[in-house]
mmCIF file of C-alpha atoms and ligand atoms in Angstrom:
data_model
loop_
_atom_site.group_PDB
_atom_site.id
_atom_site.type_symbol
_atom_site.label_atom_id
_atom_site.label_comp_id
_atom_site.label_asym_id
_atom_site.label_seq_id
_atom_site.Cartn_x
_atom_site.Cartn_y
_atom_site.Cartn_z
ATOM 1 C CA UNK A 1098 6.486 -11.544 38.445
ATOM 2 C CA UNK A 1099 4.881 -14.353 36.390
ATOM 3 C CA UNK A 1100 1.264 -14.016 37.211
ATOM 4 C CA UNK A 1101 0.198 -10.341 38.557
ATOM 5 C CA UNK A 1102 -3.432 -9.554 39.590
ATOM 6 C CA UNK A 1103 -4.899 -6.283 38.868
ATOM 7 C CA UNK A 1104 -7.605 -5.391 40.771
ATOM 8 C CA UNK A 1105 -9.757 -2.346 38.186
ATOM 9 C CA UNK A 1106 -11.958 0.393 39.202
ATOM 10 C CA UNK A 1107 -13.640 2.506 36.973
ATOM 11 C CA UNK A 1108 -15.913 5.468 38.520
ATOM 12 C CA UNK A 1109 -15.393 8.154 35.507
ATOM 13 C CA UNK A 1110 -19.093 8.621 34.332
ATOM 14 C CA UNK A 1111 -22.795 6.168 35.345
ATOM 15 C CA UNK A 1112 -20.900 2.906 35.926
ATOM 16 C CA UNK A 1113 -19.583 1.656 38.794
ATOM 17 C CA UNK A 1114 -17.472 -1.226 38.040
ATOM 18 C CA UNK A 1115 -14.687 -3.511 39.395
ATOM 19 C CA UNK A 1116 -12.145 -6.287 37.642
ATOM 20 C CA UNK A 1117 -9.930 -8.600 38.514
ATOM 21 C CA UNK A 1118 -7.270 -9.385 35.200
ATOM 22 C CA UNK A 1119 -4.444 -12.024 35.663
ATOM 23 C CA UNK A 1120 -1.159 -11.550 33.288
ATOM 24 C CA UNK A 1121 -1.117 -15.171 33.129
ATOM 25 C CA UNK A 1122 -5.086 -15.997 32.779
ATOM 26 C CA UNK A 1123 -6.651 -12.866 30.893
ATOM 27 C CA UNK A 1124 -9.907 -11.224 32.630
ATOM 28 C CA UNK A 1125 -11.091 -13.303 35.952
ATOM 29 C CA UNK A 1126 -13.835 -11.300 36.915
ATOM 30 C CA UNK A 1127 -15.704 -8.145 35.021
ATOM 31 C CA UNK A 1128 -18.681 -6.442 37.660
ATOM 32 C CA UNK A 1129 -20.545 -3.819 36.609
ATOM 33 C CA UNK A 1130 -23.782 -1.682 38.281
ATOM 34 C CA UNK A 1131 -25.237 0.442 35.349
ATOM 35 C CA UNK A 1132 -27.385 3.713 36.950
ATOM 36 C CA UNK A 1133 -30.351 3.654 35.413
ATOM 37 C CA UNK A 1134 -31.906 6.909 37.212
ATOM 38 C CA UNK A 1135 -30.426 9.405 34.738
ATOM 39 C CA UNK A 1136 -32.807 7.839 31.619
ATOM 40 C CA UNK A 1137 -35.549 10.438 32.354
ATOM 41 C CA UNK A 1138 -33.025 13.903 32.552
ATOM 42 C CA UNK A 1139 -31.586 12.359 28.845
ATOM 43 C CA UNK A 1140 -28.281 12.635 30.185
ATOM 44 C CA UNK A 1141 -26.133 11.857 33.270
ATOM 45 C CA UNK A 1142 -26.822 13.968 36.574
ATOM 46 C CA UNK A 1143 -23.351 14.641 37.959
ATOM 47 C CA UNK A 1144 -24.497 14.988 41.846
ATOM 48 C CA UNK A 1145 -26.867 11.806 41.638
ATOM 49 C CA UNK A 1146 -23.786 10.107 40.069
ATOM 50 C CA UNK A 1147 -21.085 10.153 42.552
ATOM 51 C CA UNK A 1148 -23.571 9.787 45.469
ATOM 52 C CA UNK A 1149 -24.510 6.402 43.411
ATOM 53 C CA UNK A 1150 -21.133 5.554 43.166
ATOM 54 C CA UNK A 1151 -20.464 6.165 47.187
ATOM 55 C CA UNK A 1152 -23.307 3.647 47.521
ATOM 56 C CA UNK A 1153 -22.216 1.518 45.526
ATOM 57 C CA UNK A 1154 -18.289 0.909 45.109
ATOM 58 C CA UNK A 1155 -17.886 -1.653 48.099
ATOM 59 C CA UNK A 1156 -20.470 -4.116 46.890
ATOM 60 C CA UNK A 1157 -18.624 -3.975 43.148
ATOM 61 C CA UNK A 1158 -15.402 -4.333 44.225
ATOM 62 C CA UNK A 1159 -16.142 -7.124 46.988
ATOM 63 C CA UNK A 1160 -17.930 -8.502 43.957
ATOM 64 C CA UNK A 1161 -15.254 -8.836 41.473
ATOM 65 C CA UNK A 1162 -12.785 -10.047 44.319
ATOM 66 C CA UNK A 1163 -15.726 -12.888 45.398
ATOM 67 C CA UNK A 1164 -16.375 -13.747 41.713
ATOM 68 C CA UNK A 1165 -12.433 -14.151 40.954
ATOM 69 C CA UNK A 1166 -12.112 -16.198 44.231
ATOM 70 C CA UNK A 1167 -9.620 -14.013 45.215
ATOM 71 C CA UNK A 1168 -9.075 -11.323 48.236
ATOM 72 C CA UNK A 1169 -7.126 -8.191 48.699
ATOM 73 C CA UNK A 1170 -4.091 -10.106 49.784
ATOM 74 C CA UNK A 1171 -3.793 -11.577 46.676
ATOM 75 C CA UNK A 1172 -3.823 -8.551 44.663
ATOM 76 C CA UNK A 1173 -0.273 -6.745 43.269
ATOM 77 C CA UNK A 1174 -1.950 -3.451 41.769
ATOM 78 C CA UNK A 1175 -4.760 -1.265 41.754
ATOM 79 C CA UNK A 1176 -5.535 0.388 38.743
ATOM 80 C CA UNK A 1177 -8.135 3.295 38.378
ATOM 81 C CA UNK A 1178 -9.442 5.530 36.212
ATOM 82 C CA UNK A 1179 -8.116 8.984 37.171
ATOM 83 C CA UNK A 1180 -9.415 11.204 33.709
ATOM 84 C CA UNK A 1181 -11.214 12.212 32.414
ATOM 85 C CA UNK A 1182 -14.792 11.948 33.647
ATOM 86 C CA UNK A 1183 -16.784 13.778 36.036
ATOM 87 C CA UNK A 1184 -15.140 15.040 38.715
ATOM 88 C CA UNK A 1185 -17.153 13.614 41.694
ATOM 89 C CA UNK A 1186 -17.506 10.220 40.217
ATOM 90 C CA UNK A 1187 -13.956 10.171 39.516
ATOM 91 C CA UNK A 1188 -13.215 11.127 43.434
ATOM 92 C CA UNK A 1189 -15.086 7.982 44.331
ATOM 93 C CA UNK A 1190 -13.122 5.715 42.431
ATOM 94 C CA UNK A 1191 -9.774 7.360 43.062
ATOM 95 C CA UNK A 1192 -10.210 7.206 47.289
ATOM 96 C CA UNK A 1193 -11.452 3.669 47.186
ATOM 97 C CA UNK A 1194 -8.184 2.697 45.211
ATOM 98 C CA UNK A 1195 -6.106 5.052 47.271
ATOM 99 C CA UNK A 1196 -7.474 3.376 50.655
ATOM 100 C CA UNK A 1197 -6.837 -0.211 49.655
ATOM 101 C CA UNK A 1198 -3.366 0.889 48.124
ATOM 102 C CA UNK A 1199 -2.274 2.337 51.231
ATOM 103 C CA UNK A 1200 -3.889 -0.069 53.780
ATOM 104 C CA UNK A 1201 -2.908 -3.155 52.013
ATOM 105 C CA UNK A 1202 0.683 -1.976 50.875
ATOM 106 C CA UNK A 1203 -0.222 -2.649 46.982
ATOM 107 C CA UNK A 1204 0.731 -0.777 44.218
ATOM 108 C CA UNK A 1205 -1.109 2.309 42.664
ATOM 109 C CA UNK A 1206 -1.155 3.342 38.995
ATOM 110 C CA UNK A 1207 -4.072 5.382 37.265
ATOM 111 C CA UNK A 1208 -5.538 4.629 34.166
ATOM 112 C CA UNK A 1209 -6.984 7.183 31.589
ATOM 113 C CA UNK A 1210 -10.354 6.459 30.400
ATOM 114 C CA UNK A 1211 -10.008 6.755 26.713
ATOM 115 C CA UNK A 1212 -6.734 4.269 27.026
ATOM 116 C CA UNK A 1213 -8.870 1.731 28.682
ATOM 117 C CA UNK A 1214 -11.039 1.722 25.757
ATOM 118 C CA UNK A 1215 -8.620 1.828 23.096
ATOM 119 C CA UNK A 1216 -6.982 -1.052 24.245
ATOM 120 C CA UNK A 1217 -9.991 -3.131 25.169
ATOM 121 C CA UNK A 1218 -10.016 -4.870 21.871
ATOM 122 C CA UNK A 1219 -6.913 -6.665 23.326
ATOM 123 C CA UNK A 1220 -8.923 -8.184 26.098
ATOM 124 C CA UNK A 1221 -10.350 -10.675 23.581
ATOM 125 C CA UNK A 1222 -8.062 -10.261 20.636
ATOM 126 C CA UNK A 1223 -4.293 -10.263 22.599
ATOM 127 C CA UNK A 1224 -2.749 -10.269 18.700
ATOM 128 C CA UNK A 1225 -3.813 -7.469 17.197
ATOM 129 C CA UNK A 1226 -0.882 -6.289 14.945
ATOM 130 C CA UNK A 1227 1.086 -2.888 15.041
ATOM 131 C CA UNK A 1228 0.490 -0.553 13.864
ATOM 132 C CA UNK A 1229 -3.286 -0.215 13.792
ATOM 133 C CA UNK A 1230 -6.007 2.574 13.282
ATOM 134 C CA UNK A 1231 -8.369 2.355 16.273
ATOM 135 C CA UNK A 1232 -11.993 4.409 16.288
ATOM 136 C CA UNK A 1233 -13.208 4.923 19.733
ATOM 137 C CA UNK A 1234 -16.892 5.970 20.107
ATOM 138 C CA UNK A 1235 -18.670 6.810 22.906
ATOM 139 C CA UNK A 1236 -21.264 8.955 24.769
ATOM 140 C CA UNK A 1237 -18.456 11.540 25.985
ATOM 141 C CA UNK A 1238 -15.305 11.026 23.069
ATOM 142 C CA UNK A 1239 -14.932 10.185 19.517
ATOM 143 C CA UNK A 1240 -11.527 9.999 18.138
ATOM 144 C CA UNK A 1241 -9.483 7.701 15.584
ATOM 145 C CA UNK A 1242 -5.567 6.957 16.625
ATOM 146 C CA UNK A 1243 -2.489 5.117 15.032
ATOM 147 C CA UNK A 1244 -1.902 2.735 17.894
ATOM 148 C CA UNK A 1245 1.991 1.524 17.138
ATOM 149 C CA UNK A 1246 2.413 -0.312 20.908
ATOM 150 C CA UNK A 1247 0.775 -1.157 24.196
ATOM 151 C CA UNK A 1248 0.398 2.295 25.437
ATOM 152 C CA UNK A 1249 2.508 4.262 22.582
ATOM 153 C CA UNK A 1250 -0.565 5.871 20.224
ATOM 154 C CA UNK A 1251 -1.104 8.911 18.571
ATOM 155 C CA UNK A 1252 -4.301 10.902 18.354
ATOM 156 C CA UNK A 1253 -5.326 11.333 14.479
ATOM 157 C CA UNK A 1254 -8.477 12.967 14.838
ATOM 158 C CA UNK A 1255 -10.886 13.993 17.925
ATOM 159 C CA UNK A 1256 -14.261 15.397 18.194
ATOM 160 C CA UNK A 1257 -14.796 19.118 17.679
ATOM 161 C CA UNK A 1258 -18.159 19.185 19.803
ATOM 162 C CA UNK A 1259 -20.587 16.279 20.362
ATOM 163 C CA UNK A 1260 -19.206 12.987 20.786
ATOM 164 C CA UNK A 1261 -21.287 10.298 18.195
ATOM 165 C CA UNK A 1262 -22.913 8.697 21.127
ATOM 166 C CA UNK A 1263 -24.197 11.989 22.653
ATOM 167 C CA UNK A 1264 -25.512 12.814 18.986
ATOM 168 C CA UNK A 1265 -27.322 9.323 19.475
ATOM 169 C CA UNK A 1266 -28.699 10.523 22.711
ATOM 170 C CA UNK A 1267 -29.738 14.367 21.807
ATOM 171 C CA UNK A 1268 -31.768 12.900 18.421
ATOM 172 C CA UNK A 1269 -33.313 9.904 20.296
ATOM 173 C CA UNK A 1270 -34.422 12.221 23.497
ATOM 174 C CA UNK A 1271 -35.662 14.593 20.284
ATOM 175 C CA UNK A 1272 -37.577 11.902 19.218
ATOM 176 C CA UNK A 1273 -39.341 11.153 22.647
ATOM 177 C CA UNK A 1274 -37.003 8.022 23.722
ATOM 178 C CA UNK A 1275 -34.892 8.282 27.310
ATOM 179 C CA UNK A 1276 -31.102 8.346 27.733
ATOM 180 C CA UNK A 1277 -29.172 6.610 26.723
ATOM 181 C CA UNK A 1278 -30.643 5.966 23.427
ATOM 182 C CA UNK A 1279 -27.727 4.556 21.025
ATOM 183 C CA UNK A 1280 -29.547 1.447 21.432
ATOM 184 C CA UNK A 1281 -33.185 2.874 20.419
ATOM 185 C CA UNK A 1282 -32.186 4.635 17.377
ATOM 186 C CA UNK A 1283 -30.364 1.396 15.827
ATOM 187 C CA UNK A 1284 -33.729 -0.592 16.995
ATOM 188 C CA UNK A 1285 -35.483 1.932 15.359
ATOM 189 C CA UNK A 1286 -33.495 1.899 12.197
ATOM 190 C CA UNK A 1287 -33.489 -1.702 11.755
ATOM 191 C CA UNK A 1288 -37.205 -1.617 11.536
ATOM 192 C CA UNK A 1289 -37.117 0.958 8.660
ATOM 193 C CA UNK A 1290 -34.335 -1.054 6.841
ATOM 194 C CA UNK A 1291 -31.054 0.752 7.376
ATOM 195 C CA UNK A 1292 -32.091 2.865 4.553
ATOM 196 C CA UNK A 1293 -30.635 6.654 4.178
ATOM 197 C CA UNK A 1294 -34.097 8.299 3.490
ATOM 198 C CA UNK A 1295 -33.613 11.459 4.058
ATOM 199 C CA UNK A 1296 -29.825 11.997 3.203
ATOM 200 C CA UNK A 1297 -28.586 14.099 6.046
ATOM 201 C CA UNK A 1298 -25.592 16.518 5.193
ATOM 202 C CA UNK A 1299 -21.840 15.265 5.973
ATOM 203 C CA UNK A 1300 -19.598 17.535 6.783
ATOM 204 C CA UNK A 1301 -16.657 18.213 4.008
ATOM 205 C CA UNK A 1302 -13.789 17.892 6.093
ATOM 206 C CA UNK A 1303 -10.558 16.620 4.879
ATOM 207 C CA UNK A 1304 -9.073 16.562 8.278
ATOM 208 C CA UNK A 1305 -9.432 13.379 10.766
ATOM 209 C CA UNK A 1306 -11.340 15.720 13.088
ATOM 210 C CA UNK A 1307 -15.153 14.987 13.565
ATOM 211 C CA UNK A 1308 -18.034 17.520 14.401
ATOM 212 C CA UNK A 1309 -21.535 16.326 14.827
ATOM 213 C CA UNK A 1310 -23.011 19.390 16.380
ATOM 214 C CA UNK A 1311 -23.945 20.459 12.812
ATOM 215 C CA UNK A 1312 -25.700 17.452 12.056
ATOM 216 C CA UNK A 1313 -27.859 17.682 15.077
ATOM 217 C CA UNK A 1314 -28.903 20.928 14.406
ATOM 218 C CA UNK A 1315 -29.877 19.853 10.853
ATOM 219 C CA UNK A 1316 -31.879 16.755 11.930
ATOM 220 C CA UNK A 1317 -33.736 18.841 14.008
ATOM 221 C CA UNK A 1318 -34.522 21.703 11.473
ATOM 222 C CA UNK A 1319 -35.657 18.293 8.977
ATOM 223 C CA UNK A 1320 -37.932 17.079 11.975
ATOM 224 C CA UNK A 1321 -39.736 20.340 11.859
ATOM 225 C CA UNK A 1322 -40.386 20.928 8.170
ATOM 226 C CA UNK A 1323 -41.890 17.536 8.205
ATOM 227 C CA UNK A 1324 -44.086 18.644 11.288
ATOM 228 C CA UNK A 1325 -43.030 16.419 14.055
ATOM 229 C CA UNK A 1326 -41.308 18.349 16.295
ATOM 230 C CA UNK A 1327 -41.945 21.630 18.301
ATOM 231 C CA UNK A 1328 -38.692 24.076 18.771
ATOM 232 C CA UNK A 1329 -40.536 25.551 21.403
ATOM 233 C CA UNK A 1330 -41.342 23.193 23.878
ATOM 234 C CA UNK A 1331 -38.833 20.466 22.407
ATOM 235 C CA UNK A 1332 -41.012 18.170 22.027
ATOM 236 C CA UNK A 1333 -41.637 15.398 19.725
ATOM 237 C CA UNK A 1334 -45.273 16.067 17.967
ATOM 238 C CA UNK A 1335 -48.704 13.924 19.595
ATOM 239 C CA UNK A 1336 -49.470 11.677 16.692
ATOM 240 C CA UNK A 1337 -45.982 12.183 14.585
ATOM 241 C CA UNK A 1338 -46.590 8.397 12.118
ATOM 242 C CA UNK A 1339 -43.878 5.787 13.737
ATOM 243 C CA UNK A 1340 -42.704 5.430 10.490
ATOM 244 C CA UNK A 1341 -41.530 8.620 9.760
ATOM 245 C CA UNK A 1342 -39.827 8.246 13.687
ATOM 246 C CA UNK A 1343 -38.170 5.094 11.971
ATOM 247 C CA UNK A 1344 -36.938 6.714 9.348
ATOM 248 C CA UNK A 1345 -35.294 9.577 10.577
ATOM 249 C CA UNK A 1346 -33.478 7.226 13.180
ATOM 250 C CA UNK A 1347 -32.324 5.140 9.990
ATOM 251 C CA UNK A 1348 -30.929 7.844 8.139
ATOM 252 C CA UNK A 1349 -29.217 9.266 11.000
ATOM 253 C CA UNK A 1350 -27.597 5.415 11.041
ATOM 254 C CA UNK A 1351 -26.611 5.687 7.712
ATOM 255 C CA UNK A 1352 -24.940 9.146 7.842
ATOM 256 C CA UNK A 1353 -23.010 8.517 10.694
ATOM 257 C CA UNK A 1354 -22.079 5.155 9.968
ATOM 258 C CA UNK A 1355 -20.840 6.803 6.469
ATOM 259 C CA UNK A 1356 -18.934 9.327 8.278
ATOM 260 C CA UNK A 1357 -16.771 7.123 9.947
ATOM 261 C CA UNK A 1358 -15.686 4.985 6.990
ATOM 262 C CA UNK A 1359 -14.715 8.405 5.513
ATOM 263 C CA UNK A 1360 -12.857 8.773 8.370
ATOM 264 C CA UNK A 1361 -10.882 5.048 8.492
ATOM 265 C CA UNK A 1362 -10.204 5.689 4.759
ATOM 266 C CA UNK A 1363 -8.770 8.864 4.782
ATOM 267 C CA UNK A 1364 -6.639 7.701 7.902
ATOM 268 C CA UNK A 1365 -5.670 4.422 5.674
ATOM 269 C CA UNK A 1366 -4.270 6.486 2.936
ATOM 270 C CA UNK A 1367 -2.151 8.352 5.146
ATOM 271 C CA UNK A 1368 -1.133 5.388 7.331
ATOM 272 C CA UNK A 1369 -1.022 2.497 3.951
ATOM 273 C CA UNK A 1370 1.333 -0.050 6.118
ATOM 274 C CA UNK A 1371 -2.068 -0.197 9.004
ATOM 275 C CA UNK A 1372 -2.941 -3.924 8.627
ATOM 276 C CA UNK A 1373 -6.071 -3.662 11.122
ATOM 277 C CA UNK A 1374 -8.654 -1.276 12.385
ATOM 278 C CA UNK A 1375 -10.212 -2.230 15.601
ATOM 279 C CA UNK A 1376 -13.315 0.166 16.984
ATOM 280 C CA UNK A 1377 -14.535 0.513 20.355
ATOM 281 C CA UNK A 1378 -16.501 1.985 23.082
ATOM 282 C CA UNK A 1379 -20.446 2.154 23.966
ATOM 283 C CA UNK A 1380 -21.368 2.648 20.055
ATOM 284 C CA UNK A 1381 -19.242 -0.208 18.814
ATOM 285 C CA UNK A 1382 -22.195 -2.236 20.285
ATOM 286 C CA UNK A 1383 -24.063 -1.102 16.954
ATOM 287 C CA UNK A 1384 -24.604 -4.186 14.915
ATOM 288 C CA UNK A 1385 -25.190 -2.390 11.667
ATOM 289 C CA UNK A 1386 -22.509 -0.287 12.560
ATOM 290 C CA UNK A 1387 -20.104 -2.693 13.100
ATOM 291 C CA UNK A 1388 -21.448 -4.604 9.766
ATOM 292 C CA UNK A 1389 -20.043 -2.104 7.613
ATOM 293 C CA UNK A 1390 -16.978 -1.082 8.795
ATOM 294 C CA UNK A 1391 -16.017 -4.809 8.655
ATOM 295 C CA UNK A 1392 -17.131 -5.150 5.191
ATOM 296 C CA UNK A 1393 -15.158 -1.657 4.679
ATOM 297 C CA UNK A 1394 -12.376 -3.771 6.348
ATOM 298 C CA UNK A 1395 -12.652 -7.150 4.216
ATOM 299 C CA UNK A 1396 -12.606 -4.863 0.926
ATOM 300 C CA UNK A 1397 -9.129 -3.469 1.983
ATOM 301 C CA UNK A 1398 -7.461 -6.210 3.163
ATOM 302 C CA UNK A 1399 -7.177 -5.285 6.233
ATOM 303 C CA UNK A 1400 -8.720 -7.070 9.748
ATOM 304 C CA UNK A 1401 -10.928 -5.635 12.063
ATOM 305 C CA UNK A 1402 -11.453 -6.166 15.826
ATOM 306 C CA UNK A 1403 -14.374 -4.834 17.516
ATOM 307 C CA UNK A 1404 -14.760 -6.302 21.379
ATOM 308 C CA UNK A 1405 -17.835 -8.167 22.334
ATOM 309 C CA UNK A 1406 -20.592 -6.051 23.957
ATOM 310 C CA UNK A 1407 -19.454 -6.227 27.465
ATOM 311 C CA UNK A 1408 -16.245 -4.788 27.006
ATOM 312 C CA UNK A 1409 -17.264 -1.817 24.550
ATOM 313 C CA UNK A 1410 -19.470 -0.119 27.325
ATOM 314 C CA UNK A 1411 -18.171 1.086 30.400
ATOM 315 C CA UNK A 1412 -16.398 -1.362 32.324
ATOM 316 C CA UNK A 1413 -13.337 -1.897 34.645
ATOM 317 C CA UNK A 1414 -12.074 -5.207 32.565
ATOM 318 C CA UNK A 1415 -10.103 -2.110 29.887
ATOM 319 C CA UNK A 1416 -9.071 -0.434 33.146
ATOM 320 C CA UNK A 1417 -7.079 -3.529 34.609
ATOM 321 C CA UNK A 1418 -5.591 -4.537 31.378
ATOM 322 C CA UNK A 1419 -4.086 -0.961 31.110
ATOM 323 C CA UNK A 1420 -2.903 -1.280 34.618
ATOM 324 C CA UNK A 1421 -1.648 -4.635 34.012
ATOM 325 C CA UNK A 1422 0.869 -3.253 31.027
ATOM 326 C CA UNK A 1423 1.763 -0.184 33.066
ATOM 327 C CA UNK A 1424 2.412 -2.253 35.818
ATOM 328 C CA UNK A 1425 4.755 -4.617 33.604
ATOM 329 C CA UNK A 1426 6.525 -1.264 32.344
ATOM 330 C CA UNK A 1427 7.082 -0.076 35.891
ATOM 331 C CA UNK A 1428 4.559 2.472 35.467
ATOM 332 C CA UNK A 1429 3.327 3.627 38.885
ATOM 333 C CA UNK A 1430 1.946 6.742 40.492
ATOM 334 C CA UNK A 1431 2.139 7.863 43.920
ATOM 335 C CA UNK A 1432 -0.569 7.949 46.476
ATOM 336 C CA UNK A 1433 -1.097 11.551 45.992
ATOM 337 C CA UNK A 1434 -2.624 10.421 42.560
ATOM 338 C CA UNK A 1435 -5.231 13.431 41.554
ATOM 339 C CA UNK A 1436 -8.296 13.195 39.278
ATOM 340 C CA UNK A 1437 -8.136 15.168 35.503
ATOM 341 C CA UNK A 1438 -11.124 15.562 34.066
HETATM 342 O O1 KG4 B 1473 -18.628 3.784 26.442
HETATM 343 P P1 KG4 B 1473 -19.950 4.132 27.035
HETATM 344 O O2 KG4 B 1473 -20.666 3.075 27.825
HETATM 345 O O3 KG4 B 1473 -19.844 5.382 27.980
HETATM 346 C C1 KG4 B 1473 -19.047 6.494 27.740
HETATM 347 O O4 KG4 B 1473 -17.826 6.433 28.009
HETATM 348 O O5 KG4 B 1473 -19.631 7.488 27.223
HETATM 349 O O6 KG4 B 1473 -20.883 4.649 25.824
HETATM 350 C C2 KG4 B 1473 -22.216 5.044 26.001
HETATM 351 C C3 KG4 B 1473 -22.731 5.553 24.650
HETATM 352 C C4 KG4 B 1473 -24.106 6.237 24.756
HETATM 353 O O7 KG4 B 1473 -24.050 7.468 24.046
HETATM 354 C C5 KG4 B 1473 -25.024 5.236 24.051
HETATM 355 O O8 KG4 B 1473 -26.142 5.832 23.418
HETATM 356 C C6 KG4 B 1473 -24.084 4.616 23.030
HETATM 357 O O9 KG4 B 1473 -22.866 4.456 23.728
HETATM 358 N N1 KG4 B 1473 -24.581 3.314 22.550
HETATM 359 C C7 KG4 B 1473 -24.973 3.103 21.288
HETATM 360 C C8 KG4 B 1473 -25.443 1.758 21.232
HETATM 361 N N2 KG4 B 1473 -25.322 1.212 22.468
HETATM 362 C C9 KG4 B 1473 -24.785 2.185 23.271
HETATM 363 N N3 KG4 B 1473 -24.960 3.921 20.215
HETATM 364 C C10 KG4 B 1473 -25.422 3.403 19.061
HETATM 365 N N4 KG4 B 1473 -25.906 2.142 18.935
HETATM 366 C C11 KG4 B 1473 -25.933 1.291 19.977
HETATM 367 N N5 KG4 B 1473 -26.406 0.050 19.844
HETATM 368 ZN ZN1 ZN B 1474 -16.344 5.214 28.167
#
C-alpha cells in the first residue's frame, strides 16, 4: 500500500485528541482539546475525565478528519491508545475506535502510550539513527531506553515512584500554583536565573532507575525551615517573599535537570556506539531543560532530537505514527482489543 492513512486517537489521561498521518505525506492533521477543569484539584480527576472525553471525542475526531480533508472512507487504520492510562478515559477512546473499525470495515491496532511518545521525535526528525538513548518525561512516566528499531527498544531505567512531571506538579501546587505546573516552575526559575540556590540532594544511584519521591519530601522539609510553608494545612505561607518562591522553583530546575544528564551519561558509557539521544514527552517542553541536555549532547558528539512543543504533550500525532509502522509490519489486533492500564 503506497500511501496509508491512519486515523489516531488518544484518550489515556486529560487530552482528547485525534490525527490523521499519511505514510507518504507525514502528519495531515494533529487536534487536540486540553481539560482545563482539573487545574484547581492539582491533579487529574479520573470521573470528570472520561465524562469529558464522552463529550468530547466526536467533535476531535470529525475535526482531524475535516482539517485533513479527508473522511472515514478514506481511512486504512485506526490506531488507539489502549495502556496505560486511566481506565475510563482509556474506555472512551478504545469504543470510539472499535465502532468506526467495525462499522467502516478498517483495520484496528492499539498503541501503547509510552511508545507513542518515544517515537514522536520521528514525527519531525524521520532520520534519527539506531541505536539511540531516548528520555521520556512526563506527568505519569519517566524512563530512559536503547531504542535499536521502529518499535524494537529496551527499557534502561524507569521511575521508582513519582514521575518528573508529577514532582513538577506536587512542588508547584506546594508553592500555591494550579496543575499542571511544569510550566510555572520553569517561568518561575527563569526569573531567578536558573541558579541552584539551595542545592537540593540527588539521589546516589548507580542504576538507570529514577526516584523523585525523596526529593519532594526534602523540598518540602527546606520550604519549612525557611518558614514558608505549613505541614499542617499544606499551605504555602501569606506573605512568603516571591523571591524566595523563585528560588526554590530554580533550584528544583537545576537538580532535576542535573539528574537526568547523570542519567544519559551513565547510559552512554554503557551503550558507547549510541550516536543520538532524543527526549520527549510533556517536560521536554522545558526550554532550559532542553538547553542543557543539548549542550550535554554537543560535548559528546553525539545529536539530540527533542520534538517541537506540540508533539511532546499529549497528542494523537505519536499515536498514528505508531499505528502507521505497526500497520506496515502487519501488526493488528482484533476487535476484542481491551484497555491495560
Ligand atoms: O506528556 P504530558 O502532556 O502528559 C502525560 O502523559 O503525563 O505531560 C504533562 C507533564 C505535566 O507534569 C507538566 O507539568 C509537565 O508535563 N510539563 C512541564 C513543562 N510543560 C509541561 N514540566 C516542566 N517544564 C515545562 N515547561
Ligand atoms: Zn503522555
Amino acid at each position: 500500500m503506497n500511501n496509508r492513512l491512519t486515523l489516531g486517537i488518544e484518550t489515556s489521561c486529560d487530552e482528547t485528541a485525534a490525527a490523521i498521518y499519511a505514510s507518504s505525506a507525514g502528519v495531515l492533521s494533529s487536534n487536540i482539546y486540553s481539560q482545563r477543569e482539573h487545574a484547581k484539584y492539582g491533579g487529574v480527576v479520573p470521573e470528570q475525565s472520561s465524562r469529558s472525553h464522552i463529550e468530547k471525542i466526536n467533535s476531535i475526531v470529525q475535526g482531524a478528519l475535516d482539517q485533513a480533508n479527508v473522511n472515514l472512507d478514506d481511512i486504512d487504520t485506526v490506531a488507539v491508545t489502549n495502556k496505560p492510562g486511566l481506565s475510563g478515559s482509556l474506555l472512551v477512546g478504545l469504543s470510539f475506535a472499535k465502532a468506526i473499525a467495525y462499522a467502516k470495515n478498517k483495520k484496528l491496532v492499539g498503541v501503547n502510550h509510552l511508545e507513542g511518545h518515544l517515537f514522536s521525535p520521528f514525527l519531525e526528525n524521520p532520520n534519527i539513527p539506531f541505536p539511540h538513548i531516548a528520555l521520556t518525561v512526563s506527568g505519569g512516566h519517566t524512563s530512559i531506553y536503547l531504542v535499536t528499531g521502529m518499535g524494537q527498544y529496551q527499557t534502561l531505567g524507569t521511575t521508582m515512584d513519582d514521575a518528573a512531571g508529577e514532582a513538577f506538579d506536587k512542588i508547584a501546587r506546594m508553592l500555591g500554583f494550579d496543575y499542571p505546573g511544569g510550566p510555572d516552575i520553569e517561568r518561575l526559575a527563569k526569573q531567578a536565573g536558573f541558579v541552584d540556590y539551595f542545592n537540593y540532594p540527588r539521589p546516589h544511584s548507580k542504576t538507570l532507575d529514577f526516584s523523585f519521591s525523596g526529593l519532594k519530601t526534602a523540598v518540602m522539609y527546606d520550604m519549612v525551615k525557611r518558614g514558608m510553608y505549613d505541614m499542617q494545612s499544606k499551605k504555602l505561607l501569606p506573605g512568603t517573599d516571591p523571591k524566595l518562591i523563585e528560588q526554590v522553583a530554580s533550584s528544583l530546575l537545576v537538580c532535576i535537570t542535573d539528574l537526568f544528564a547523570t542519567k544519559l551519561k551513565t547510559a552512554l558509557k554503557a551503550y558507547p556506539e549510541v550516536q543520538a539521544i532524543t527526549f520527549a514527552g510533556g517536560v521536554a517542553c522545558n526550554k532550559y531543560i532542553t538547553k542543557v541536555l543539548k549542550a550535554f549532547c554537543t560535548k559528546r558528539g553525539r545529536s539530540f532530537f527533542v520534538p517541537s512543543r506540540k508533539y511532546c504533550t499529549d497528542n494523537a500525532a505519536m499515536i498514528a505514527y505508531v499505528g502507521n509502522f505497526k500497520a506496515e509490519q502487519g501488526k493488528f489486533d482484533s476487535i476484542d482489543l481491551d484497555i491495560f492500564v
